[in-house]
PDB file of C-alpha atoms and ligand atoms in Angstrom:
ATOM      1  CA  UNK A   1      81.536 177.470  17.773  1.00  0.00           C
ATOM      2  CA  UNK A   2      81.201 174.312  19.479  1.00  0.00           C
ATOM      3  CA  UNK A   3      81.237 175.250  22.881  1.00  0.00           C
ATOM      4  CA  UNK A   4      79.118 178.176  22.028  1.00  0.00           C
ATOM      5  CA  UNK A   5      76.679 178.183  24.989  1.00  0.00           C
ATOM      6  CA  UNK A   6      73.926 180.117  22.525  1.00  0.00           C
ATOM      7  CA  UNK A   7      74.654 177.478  19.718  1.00  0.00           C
ATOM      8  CA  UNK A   8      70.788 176.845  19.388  1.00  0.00           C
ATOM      9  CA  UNK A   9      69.692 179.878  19.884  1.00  0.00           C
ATOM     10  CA  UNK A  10      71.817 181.427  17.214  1.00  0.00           C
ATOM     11  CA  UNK A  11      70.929 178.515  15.001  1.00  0.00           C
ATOM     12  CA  UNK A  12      67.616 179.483  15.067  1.00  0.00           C
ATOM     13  CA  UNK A  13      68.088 183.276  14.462  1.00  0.00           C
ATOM     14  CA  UNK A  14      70.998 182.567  11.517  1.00  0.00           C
ATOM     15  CA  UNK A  15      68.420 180.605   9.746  1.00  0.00           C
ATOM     16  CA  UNK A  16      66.327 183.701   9.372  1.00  0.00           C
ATOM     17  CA  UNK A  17      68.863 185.867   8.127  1.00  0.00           C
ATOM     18  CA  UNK A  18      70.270 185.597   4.230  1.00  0.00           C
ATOM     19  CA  UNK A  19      73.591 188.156   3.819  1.00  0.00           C
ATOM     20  CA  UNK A  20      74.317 189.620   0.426  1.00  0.00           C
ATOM     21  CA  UNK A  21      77.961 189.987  -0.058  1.00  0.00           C
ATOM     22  CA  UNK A  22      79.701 192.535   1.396  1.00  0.00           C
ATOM     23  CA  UNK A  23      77.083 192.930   4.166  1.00  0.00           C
ATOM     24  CA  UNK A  24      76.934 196.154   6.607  1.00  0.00           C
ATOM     25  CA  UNK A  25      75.657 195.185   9.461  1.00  0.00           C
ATOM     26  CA  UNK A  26      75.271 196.004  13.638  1.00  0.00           C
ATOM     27  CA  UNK A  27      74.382 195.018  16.956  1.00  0.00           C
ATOM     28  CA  UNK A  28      72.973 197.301  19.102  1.00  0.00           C
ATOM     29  CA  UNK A  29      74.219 196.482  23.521  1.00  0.00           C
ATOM     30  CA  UNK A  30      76.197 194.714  21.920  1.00  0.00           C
ATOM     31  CA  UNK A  31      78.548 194.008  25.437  1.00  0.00           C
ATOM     32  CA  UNK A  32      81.635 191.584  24.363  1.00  0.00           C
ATOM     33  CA  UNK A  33      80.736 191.078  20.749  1.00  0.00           C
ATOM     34  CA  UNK A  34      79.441 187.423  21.256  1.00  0.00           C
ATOM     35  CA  UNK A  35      76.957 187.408  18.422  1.00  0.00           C
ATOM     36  CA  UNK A  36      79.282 189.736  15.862  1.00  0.00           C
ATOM     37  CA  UNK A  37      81.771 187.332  16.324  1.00  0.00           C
ATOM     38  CA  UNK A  38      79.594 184.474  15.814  1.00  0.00           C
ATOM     39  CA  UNK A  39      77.974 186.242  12.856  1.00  0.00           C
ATOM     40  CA  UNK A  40      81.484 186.567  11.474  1.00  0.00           C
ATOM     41  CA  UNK A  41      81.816 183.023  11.950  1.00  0.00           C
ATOM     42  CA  UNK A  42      78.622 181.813  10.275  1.00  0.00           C
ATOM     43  CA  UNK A  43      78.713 184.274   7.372  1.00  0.00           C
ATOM     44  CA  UNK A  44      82.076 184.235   6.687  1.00  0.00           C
ATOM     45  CA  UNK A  45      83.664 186.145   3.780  1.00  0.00           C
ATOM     46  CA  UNK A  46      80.551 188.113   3.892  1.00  0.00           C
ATOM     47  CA  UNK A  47      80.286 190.690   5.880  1.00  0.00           C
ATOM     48  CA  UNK A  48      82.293 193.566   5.059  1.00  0.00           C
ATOM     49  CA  UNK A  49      81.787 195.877   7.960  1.00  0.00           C
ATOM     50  CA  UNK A  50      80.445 194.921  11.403  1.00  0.00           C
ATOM     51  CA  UNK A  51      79.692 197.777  13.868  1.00  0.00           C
ATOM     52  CA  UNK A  52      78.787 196.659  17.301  1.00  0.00           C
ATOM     53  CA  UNK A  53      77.890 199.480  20.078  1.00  0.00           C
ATOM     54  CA  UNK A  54      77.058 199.686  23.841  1.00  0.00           C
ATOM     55  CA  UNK A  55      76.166 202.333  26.467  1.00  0.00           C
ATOM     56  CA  UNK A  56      80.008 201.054  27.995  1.00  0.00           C
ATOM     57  CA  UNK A  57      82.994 199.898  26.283  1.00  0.00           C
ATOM     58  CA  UNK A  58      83.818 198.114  30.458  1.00  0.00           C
ATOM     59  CA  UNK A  59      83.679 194.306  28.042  1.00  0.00           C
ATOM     60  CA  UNK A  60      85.123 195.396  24.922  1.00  0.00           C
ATOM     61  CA  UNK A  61      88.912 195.293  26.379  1.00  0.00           C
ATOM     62  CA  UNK A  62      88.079 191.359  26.686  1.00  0.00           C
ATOM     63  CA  UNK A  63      86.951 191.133  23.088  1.00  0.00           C
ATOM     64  CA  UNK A  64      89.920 189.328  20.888  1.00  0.00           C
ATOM     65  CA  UNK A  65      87.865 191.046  17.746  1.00  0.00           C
ATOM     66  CA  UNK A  66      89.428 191.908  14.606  1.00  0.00           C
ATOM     67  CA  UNK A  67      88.398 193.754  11.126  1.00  0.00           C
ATOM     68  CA  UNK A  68      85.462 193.995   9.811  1.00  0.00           C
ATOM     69  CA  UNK A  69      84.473 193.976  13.461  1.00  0.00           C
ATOM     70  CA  UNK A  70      84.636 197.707  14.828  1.00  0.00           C
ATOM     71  CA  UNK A  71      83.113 198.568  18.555  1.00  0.00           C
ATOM     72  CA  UNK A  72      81.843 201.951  19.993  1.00  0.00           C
ATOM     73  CA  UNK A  73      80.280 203.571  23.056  1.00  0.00           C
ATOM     74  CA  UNK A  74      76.754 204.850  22.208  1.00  0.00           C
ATOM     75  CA  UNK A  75      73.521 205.234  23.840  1.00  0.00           C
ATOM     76  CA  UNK A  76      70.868 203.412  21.839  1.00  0.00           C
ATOM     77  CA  UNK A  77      68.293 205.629  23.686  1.00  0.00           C
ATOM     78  CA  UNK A  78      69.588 208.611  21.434  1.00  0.00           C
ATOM     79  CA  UNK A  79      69.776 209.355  17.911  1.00  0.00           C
ATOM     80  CA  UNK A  80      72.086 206.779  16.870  1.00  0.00           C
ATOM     81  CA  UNK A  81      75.366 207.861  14.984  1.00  0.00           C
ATOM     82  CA  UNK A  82      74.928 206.209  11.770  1.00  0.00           C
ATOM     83  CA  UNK A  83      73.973 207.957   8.604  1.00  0.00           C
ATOM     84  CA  UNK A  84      70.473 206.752   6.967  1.00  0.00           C
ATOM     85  CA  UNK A  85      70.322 203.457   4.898  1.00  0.00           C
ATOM     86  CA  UNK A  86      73.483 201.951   5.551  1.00  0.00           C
ATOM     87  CA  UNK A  87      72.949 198.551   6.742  1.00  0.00           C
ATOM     88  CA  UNK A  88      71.520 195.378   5.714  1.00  0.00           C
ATOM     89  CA  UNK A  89      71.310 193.824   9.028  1.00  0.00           C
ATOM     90  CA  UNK A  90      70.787 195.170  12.568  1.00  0.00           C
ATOM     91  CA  UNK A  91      70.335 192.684  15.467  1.00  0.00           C
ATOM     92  CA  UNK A  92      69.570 193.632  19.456  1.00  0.00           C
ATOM     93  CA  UNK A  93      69.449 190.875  21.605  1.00  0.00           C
ATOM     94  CA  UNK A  94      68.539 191.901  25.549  1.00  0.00           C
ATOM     95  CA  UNK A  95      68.696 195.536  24.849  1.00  0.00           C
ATOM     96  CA  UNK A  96      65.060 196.535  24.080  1.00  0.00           C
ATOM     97  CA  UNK A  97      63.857 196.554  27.799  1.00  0.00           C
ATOM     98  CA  UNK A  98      66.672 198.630  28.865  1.00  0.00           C
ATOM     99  CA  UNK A  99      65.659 201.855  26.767  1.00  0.00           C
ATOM    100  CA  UNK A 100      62.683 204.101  27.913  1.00  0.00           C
ATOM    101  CA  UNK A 101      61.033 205.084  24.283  1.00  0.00           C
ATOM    102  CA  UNK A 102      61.081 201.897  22.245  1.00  0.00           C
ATOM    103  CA  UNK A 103      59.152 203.509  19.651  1.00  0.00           C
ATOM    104  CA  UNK A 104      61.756 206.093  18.840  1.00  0.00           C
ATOM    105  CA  UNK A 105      64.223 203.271  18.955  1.00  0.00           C
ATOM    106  CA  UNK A 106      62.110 201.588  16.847  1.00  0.00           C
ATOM    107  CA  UNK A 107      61.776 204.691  13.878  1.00  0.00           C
ATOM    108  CA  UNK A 108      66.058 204.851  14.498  1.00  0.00           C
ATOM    109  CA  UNK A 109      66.224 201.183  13.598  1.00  0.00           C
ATOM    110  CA  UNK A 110      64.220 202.110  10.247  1.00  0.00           C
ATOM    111  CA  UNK A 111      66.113 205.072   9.509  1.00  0.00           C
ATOM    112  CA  UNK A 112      69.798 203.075   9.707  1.00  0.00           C
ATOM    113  CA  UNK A 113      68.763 200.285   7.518  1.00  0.00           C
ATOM    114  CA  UNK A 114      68.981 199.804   3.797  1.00  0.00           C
ATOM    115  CA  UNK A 115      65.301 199.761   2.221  1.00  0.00           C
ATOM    116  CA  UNK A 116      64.880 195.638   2.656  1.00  0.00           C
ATOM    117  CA  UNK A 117      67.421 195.351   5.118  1.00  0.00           C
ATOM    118  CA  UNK A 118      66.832 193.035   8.015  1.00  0.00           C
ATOM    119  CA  UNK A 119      66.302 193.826  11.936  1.00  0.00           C
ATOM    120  CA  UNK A 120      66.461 191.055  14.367  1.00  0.00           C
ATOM    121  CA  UNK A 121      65.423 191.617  17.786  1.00  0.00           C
ATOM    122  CA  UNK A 122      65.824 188.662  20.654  1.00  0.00           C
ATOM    123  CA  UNK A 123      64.449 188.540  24.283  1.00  0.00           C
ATOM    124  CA  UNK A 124      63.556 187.023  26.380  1.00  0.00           C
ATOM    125  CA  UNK A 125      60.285 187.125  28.355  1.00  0.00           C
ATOM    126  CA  UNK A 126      61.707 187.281  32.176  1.00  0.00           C
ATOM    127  CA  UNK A 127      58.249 186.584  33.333  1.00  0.00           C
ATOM    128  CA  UNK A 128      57.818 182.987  31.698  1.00  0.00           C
ATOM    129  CA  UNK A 129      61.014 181.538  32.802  1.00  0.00           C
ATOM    130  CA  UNK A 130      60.693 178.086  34.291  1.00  0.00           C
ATOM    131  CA  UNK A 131      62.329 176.190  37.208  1.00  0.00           C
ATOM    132  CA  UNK A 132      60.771 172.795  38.733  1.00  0.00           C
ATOM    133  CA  UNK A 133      61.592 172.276  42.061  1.00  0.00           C
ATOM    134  CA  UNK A 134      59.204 171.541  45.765  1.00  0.00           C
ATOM    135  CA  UNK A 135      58.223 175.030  46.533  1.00  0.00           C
ATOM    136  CA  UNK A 136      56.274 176.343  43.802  1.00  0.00           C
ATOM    137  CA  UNK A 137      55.537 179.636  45.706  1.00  0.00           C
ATOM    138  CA  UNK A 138      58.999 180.583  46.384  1.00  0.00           C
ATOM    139  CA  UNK A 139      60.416 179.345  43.382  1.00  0.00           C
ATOM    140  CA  UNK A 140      57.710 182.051  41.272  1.00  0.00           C
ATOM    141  CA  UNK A 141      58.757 184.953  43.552  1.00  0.00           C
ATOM    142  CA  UNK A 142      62.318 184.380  43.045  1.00  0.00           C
ATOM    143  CA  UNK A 143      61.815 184.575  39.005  1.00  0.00           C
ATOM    144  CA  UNK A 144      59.326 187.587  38.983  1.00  0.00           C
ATOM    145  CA  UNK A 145      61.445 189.128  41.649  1.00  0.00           C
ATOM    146  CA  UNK A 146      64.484 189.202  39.405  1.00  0.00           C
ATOM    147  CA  UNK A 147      62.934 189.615  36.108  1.00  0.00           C
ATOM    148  CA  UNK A 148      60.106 192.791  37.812  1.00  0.00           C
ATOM    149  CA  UNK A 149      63.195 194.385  39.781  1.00  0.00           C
ATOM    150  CA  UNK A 150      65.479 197.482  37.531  1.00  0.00           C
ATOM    151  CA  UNK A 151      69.484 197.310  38.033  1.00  0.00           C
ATOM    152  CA  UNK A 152      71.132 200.412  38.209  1.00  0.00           C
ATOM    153  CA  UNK A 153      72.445 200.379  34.938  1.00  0.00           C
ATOM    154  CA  UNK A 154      68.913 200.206  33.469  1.00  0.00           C
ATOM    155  CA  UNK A 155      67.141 203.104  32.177  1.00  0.00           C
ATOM    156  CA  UNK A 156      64.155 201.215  31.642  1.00  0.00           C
ATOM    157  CA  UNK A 157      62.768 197.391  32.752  1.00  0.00           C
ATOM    158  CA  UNK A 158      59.673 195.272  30.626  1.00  0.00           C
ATOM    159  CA  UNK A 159      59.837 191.826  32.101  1.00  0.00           C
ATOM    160  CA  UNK A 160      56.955 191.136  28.956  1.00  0.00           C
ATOM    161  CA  UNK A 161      59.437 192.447  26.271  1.00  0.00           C
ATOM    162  CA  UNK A 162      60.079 189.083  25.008  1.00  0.00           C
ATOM    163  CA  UNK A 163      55.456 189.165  24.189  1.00  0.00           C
ATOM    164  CA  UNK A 164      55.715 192.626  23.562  1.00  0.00           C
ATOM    165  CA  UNK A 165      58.721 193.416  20.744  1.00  0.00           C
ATOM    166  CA  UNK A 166      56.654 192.319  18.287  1.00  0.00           C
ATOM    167  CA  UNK A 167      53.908 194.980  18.876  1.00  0.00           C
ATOM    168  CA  UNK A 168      56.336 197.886  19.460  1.00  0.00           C
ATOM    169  CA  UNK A 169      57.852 197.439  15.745  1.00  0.00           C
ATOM    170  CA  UNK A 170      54.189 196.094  14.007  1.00  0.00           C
ATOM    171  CA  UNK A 171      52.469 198.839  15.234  1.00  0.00           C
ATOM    172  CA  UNK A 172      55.057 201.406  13.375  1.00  0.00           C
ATOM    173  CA  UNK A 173      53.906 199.970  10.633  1.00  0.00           C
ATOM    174  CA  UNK A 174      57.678 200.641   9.138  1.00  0.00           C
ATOM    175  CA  UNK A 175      58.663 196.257   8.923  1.00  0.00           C
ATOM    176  CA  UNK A 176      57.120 193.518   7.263  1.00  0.00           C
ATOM    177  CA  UNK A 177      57.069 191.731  10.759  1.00  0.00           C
ATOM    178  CA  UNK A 178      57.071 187.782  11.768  1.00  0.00           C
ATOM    179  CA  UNK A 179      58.205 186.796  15.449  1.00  0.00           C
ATOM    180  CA  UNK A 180      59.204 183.065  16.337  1.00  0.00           C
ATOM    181  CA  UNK A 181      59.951 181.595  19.884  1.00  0.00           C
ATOM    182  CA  UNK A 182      63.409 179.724  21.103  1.00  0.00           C
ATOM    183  CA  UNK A 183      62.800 177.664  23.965  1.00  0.00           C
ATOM    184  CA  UNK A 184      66.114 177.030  26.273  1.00  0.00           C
ATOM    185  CA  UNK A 185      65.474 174.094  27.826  1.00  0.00           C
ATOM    186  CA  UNK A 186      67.695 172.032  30.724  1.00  0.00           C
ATOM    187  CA  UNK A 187      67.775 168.949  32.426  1.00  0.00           C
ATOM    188  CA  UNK A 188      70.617 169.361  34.575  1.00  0.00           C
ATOM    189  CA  UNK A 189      71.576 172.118  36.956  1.00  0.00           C
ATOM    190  CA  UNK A 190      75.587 172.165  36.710  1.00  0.00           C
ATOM    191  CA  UNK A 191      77.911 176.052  36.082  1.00  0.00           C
ATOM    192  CA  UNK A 192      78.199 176.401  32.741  1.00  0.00           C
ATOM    193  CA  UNK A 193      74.512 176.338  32.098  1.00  0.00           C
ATOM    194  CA  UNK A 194      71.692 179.077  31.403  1.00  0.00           C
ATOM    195  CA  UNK A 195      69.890 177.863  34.404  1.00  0.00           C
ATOM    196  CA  UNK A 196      72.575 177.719  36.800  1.00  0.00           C
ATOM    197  CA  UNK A 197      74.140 180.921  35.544  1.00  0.00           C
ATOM    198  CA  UNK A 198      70.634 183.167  36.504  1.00  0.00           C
ATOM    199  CA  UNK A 199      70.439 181.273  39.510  1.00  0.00           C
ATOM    200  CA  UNK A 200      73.515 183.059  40.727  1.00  0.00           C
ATOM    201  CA  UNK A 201      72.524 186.348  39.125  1.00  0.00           C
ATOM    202  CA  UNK A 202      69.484 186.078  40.877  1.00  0.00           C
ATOM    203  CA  UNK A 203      71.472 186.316  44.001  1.00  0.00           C
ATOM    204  CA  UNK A 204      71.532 190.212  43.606  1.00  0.00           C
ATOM    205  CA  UNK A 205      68.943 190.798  45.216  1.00  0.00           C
ATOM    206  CA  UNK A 206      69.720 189.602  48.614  1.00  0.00           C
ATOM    207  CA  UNK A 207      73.007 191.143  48.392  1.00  0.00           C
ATOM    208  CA  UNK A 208      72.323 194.328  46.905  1.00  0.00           C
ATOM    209  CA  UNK A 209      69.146 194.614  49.922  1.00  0.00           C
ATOM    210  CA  UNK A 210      67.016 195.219  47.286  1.00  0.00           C
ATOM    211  CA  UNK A 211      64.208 194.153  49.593  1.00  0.00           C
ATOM    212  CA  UNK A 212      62.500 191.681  46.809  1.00  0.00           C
ATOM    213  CA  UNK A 213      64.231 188.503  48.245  1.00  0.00           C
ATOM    214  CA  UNK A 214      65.952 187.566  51.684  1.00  0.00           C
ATOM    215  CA  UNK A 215      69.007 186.099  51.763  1.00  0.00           C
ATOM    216  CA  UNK A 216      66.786 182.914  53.115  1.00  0.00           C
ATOM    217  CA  UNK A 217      64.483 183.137  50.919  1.00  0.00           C
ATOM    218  CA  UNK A 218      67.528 182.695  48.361  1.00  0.00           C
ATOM    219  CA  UNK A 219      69.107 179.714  49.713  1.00  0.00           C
ATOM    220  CA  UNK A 220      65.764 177.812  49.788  1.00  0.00           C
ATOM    221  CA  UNK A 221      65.717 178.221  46.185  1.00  0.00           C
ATOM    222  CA  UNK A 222      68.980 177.032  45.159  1.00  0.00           C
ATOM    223  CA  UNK A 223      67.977 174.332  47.647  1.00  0.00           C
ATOM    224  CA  UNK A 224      65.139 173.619  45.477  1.00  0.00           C
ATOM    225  CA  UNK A 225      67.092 173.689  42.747  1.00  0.00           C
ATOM    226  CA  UNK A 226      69.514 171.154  43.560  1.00  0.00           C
ATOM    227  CA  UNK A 227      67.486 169.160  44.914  1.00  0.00           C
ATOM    228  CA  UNK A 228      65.291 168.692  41.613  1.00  0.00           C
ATOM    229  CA  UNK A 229      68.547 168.350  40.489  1.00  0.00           C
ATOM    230  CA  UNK A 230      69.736 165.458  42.663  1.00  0.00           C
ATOM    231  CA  UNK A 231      66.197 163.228  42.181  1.00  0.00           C
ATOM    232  CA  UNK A 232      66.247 163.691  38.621  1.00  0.00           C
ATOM    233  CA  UNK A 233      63.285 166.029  38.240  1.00  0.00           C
ATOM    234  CA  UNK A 234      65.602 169.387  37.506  1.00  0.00           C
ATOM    235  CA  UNK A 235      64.133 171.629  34.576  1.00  0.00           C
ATOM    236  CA  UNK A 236      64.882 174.820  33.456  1.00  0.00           C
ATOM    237  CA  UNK A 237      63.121 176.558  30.434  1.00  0.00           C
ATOM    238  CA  UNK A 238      63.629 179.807  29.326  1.00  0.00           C
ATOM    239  CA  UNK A 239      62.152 181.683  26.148  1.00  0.00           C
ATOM    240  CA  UNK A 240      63.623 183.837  23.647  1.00  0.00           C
ATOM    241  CA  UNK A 241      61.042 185.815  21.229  1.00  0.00           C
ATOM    242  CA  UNK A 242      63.288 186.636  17.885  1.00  0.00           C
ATOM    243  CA  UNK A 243      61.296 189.222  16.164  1.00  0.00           C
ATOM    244  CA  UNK A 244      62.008 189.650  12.655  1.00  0.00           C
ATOM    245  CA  UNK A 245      61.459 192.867  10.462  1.00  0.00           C
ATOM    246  CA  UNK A 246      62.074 194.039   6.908  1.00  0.00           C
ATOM    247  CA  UNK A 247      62.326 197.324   6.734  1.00  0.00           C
ATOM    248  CA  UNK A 248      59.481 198.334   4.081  1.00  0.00           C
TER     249      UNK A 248
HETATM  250  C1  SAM B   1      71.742 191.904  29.009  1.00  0.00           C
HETATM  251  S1  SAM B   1      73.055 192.626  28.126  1.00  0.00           S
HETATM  252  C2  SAM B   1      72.925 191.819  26.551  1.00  0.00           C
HETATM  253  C3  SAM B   1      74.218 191.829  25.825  1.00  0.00           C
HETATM  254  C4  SAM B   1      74.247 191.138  24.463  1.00  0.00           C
HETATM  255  N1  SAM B   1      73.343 191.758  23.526  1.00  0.00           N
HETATM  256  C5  SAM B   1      73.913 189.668  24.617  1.00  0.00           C
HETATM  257  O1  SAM B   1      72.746 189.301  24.447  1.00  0.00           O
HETATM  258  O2  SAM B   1      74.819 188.894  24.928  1.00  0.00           O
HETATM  259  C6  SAM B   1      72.425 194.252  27.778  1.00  0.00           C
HETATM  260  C7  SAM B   1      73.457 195.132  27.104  1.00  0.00           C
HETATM  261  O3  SAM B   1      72.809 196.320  26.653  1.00  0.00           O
HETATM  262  C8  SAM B   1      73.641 197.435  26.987  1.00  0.00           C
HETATM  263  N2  SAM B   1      72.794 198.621  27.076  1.00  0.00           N
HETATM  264  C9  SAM B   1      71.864 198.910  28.018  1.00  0.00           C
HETATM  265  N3  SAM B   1      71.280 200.089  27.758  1.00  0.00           N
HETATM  266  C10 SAM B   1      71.854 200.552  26.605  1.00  0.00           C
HETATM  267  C11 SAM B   1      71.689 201.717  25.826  1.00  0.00           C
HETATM  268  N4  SAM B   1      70.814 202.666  26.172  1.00  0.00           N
HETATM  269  N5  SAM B   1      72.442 201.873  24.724  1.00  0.00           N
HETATM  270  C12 SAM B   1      73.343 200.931  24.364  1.00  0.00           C
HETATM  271  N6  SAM B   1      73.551 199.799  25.062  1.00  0.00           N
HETATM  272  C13 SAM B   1      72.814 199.615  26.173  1.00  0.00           C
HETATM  273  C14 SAM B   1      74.296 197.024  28.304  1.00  0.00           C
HETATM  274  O4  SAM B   1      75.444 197.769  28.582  1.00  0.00           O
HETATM  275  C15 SAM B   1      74.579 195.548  28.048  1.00  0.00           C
HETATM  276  O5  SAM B   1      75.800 195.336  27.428  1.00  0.00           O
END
């Protein structure tokens, strides 16, 4: 795991989390498997069956996953397709904004774990991402534009879900809930990096003529950005809300 560009970040959501043996557990958008396989990792010897699903198996070919580790194609707006109480752990990361009734998702959540079993939920609030750099204005529209504006693939888009998750599942009043924050922060602007890596996602905009950022507007910013990079004054901060429930 030591290249393991969410090595903090899962740090500070293992910590939270104590397996029994032979643990049942899921991730929900789960894309390539990145956190099974580092759950494997952490809890190793275990976890006896690990069920990750997404609305598209297009990453799972890529996946070099093996037993307990099992992946499926489901929608997560639905009723999922697991029987009630079997897990002891279900974790979401980035999937929450994507589905239109949360609350329903929510009560699913309930249903599929064990009575005590865990649900971890991370995301990250779009909205309070941070890059330094000259041209504050531009710099703010380029990070609401991207966190306010829905991909196709998305059914649904909350650039507050990071703020909000913990109100959707305390409000069910289903989960003894706590909710921490994990702060990604940078000081250099180089691929590779969490900062770099949205500042080329961000380019979507431009090219897909979504109309929330020119292709000039675009260029200024990385400008910006590697310029802050090149005097020394490059940040990048980006927070993660991990929302913890037991199911009660
Ligand atoms: C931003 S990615 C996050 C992937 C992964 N959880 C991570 O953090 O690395 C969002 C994932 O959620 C999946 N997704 C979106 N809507 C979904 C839905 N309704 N049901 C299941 N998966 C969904 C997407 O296909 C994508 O893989």
């Amino acid at each position: 795991m030591n290249n393991f560009k969410y090595k903090t970040l899962f740090k500070s959501i293992s910590e939270q989390i104590d397996l029994p043996d032979n643990a049942v557990i899921a991730d929900l958008g789960c894309k390539d498997a990145t956190f099974l396989l580092a759950f494997q990792e952490a809890f190793f010897g275990k976890i006896k069956s690990a069920v990750g699903v997404d609305i598209t198996d297009k990453w799972f070919k890529d996946v070099k996953y093996k037993k307990p580790i099992k992946l499926e194609v489901m929608n997560c707006s639905k009723k999922l397709k697991f029987d009630d109480n079997t897990f002891d752990f279900v974790f979401t990361k980035d999937m929450f904004e994507c589905v239109q009734d949360k609350d329903f998702l929510v009560g699913e959540i309930h249903r599929i774990l064990k009575p005590g079993g865990v649900v971890i939920c991370v995301n990250c609030d779009w909205d309070s991402v941070v890059y330094n750099g000259e041209n504050k204005e531009l710099i703010s529209k380029a990070i609401h534009a991207y966190a306010v504006t829905k991909q196709p693939w998305m059914e649904d888009l909350d650039s507050w879900i990071g703020r909000r998750m913990y109100g959707f599942f305390n409000k069910s009043k289903l989960f003894y809930s706590t909710v921490s924050v994990h702060n990604v922060v940078e000081t250099e602007y180089n691929e590779g990096t969490f900062g770099y890596e949205l500042s080329k996602d961000i380019a979507w905009l431009h090219k897909e003529n979504t109309g929330a950022l020119s292709k000039e507007e675009y260029d200024e910013f990385i400008g910006n950005l590697q310029a802050a990079q090149n005097s020394g004054k490059y940040i990048f901060s980006k927070p993660y809300y991990i929302y913890k429930g037991v199911k009660i």
